[in-house]
């Protein structure tokens, strides 16, 4: 992330980073470290503590020709900006008859599993994905985190990038140096297989990989990493479903109207003849994200994924 | 630097009331400018009065009346340069007219026709903001962004007394102050938010007092005195241009017309007070002032009114002549590549519906704005 | 609605109505007319213009023993309150270990088709349904509007009631007098049929009825009126799917992650062997709700529903 | 009635500094009360210092330090009656101790264990509010609701300087003023919001100035002077009880510890200033005051400290003795009928996982609160 921001601010001097504690402190996950020193306090702005104000002023900054990259300090602290997002960010281009662009990027640490107090663990992608006029990307690897963020910043439309916290902490992976752009709208087959497809995104991709490894003796498992939830790479999803005929979707967010529902609905409409069994979802529950001593039971686990896969294989 | 603390209490006034209250002198404003202001006032008044008629005739939909709000709009805009940006609420829907926007565009907006779209950059007038107060941060961001970019542009955001209760007003005002954004926060205090009176909205002694909490000057002005509004805004604009940050202007008057065409204020308002307020109507007041100065003749007044009426006649004719909106517009501007992204949806729609016909405002009870 | 409020305020003096213009003016759709005169300005409160403030103070009112009924003036003006809803309203009971109740009701005029300026036409149910700790009801008839609102007010949990604007204007239907409660969580079979099921809620039920009438010569169409989106009456949904084997879902909201996706996902998981064809969705599009001269093209139409039904019947 | 306009500028102080600055007299406070305040201060200080140690030992998770914030918390709470409600932020996580809440409850909260739940009605202490400023409307609503119900109860909401930028603070404060809710808005102005200094948060000369815009009195007090805090809050409580509505209290000091255990302030703070501030530490300051008055002996001080230490020893032991949380708690309280509604999910979980084991704070970089 940090790398992508350095590259993008360097390459386009209309890019500007703003948010709470992004400047002096470099962000609570250090995503913006060094930017203020390198580009000055006007291009890496410590804002007042007001998320709706951050996104609302970003709309105005776009109208003044800037490409603001807004950080929300945590997933659940992005909720105050939903009003601006839904009423303005997603509609303003439309409202101007396409006359103006709103190339704002909204990024935030995302998801659970980090032993934090409440409201530091949410997976709010549904609120974003459901909002017209907005695009949504969720990387599952450090390289994609860099590449998707770069693509988001360069995109002419508003893009929300949700960065799984587990990536910040994950093992250091090789990240391509310099410019690295992963185009929006293209899924990644993270693992090839022929018997069953696990569809996942964000931190759930690594979980799917471990589940697939656990199933290695029983089935050849394919993993589709969605990467961009909107626009979705529907072809990649349908291709994998056509190949395996069995799909389990893994999602960390609460179940009802989660993104997994959309994936399942697409399959129920467009892959019905390919399916050899039900489309199963392994998801977070429709309850508040719990205190961390029981968060592992809330989150989709390898056991739950394996169990669902077995059910489907035996169907 | 202007005072920041405390905010003003007295209402600034320029226009007097004949012999009893003398007019105050206003520096640096010549005859041409005075007439230009008059032209703006008459144009807005004509727009508003005609719109109410058009609504009654079923030619436009629900409409937010701004009768007697013209002095604020004309006075404030007059203090701006062309490169300065205006952020209107629904109450200032026709403010683009003062920037050369065709009346048909605004009328189309109220007709629910996409010809009501405009590109804000063409007039430096942002889109009409419907959700209360949410455009205040936009204006703050634009002003801040222009300043960052080294461009000399000021922004003004119009909003009502009710809007000051919204979090977005608060956050936008604070951002503007912190960023020293060249912004004028223009509060149209008509003392009502639909049916909610000011004393159910705030316990502040004056709305200008809110400025203190943001560390910016708070100014109070008679909202029916176009010159006082102009002068106060001119001062605020000068401060903004000088890099001294935002100013809050509270323009005080009293809503003497329904909130919108769908509203029936009789159930909540004091009708006597309204009658009284209608007497203090701002266009006639300015006209009397001009006549006291001797700068407005009957012929001029006639001509200006005639021009405005003609603008409206042309405007409604053009708006009604707009071809039925194509359904492709559903998709075209949602994203930069909307037409491509929604090609199959559009194809399906075309298959099912063929063309589209223009839709007229519904019968049935009208919807409140 | 107005009737239900009168009855509930009468029956339980801890019920209190609050919102913008609900008192003196009786609400912009007259839903609260007469309440201020009858119960006084303390039980029918004209609030400041601040939706987050309305819902936030309602949380505190619950803690003080009240059962607040909050009106949001329009669907799209409810977005400022999403932050309070997601971070507090849906979590506070959980946070107190079940020690306190938050029996708040949030009601608002809902949906499009009324020739109004922008942001008076939204169908935001996904934002509500996806939020843990919250229940959601959407009536399709005046009688249900009364009964579901009563149930919502009496429910110990937070309930969002979305009231289709087209009902306010609809033909006067007989509404049961006095106490009338439609329990949450029970769908209604609005029309019996055997070949195909239309699943709908809100104003889409009437549309489905017209579409079913149009299909009368071709197929026997069943209509399931969902009524309560959360908790969903899954049994009723699955029973109808089992009966007809063909399901078309009709939803006014934007497609992606709309509630139709959840319904389709449930069918793809639990009715896969019953389905004789794909699950089809007829929905609003993933674009901003348009200017009203083209809103009819945005909304699901009889033609679109009939077309989908035919496709499925011919599948 | 207290003044509403303008807000105060001077910081109120009671405790002096030995000879150079004399102590001011405080009416109506006897020796017992003075010692009670001392006990509260020592309890909070001990809680905080032990918590930092427990965190380092991996016995609690991320923790928001409140070192040198104790005078505000103890002073303000001391001005309340038992029926009055407290709305804490994460910074006042342990404030329930002053209402008899076991230390183990609060420690469990920071251990991510559901034993950290409490029923607010048991202590009249609301749940710890994590999202900044969002509890201000709750406190306003509770206070308003109690008043409506004819109950004599006041509420106090604690929040920081940064919180004043949030829309929810604004909306809550305004509601309280309009409803004349018996509320104290207590702003802990420690001049930092994590790494963001006050001058990047607001241009207001003082935060108390914000009170003016809501039409309520704004009071400024030395946040390290427990008696000044007590006195100012007592006054505000009296106003509230008398039906005169809310008061905004700005307690000024300077954050002399990291924001939380995960924070490294060295990258942004002036360490010399911090060192200086640490000298003006509030517990010792009060202790010296008591000794000047001659109401605190060494033995008493020793005993009070010993009791506090014992409370913490017992607290952590109890918290660590909590049985592993049952996964049923995932579902049980989400809805009134949670256990029923989620029966199948729970059954599946039980089938797959058997029991649960307690989870300890992770390795790896710590998460900021
Ligand atoms: C966020 C939001 N909430 C509610 C409304 C509905 N509404 C339209 S106008 C209005 C009153 C506004 O009053 P005020 O700010 O004083 O402006 P005025 O209409 O008097 O010019 C309300 C509540 C809205 N448009 N936006
Ligand atoms: C809505 C929201 N945004 C962001 C955060 C992350 N955050 C936690 S503490 C903090 C700073 C708060 O500063 P202040 O209000 O001054 O209180 P203090 O921590 O100094 O007591 C921030 C930004 C949050 N908890 N909630
Ligand atoms: Mg008004
Ligand atoms: Mg602080």
XYZ file of N, CA, C and O in Angstrom, chain A residues 115 123 153 155 247:
20
model
N -7.792 -9.576 17.044
C -7.822 -9.436 18.506
C -7.955 -7.979 18.935
O -7.166 -7.487 19.748
N -16.644 -6.095 8.218
C -16.512 -6.373 6.782
C -17.700 -5.722 6.083
O -18.725 -6.354 5.850
N -6.739 4.378 -7.868
C -6.369 5.794 -7.913
C -6.449 6.329 -9.340
O -6.864 7.457 -9.576
N -8.410 5.192 -11.694
C -9.736 5.006 -12.269
C -10.506 6.329 -12.256
O -10.406 7.101 -11.310
N -19.836 -25.224 -6.156
C -19.304 -23.946 -5.686
C -19.608 -23.710 -4.209
O -20.756 -23.813 -3.777
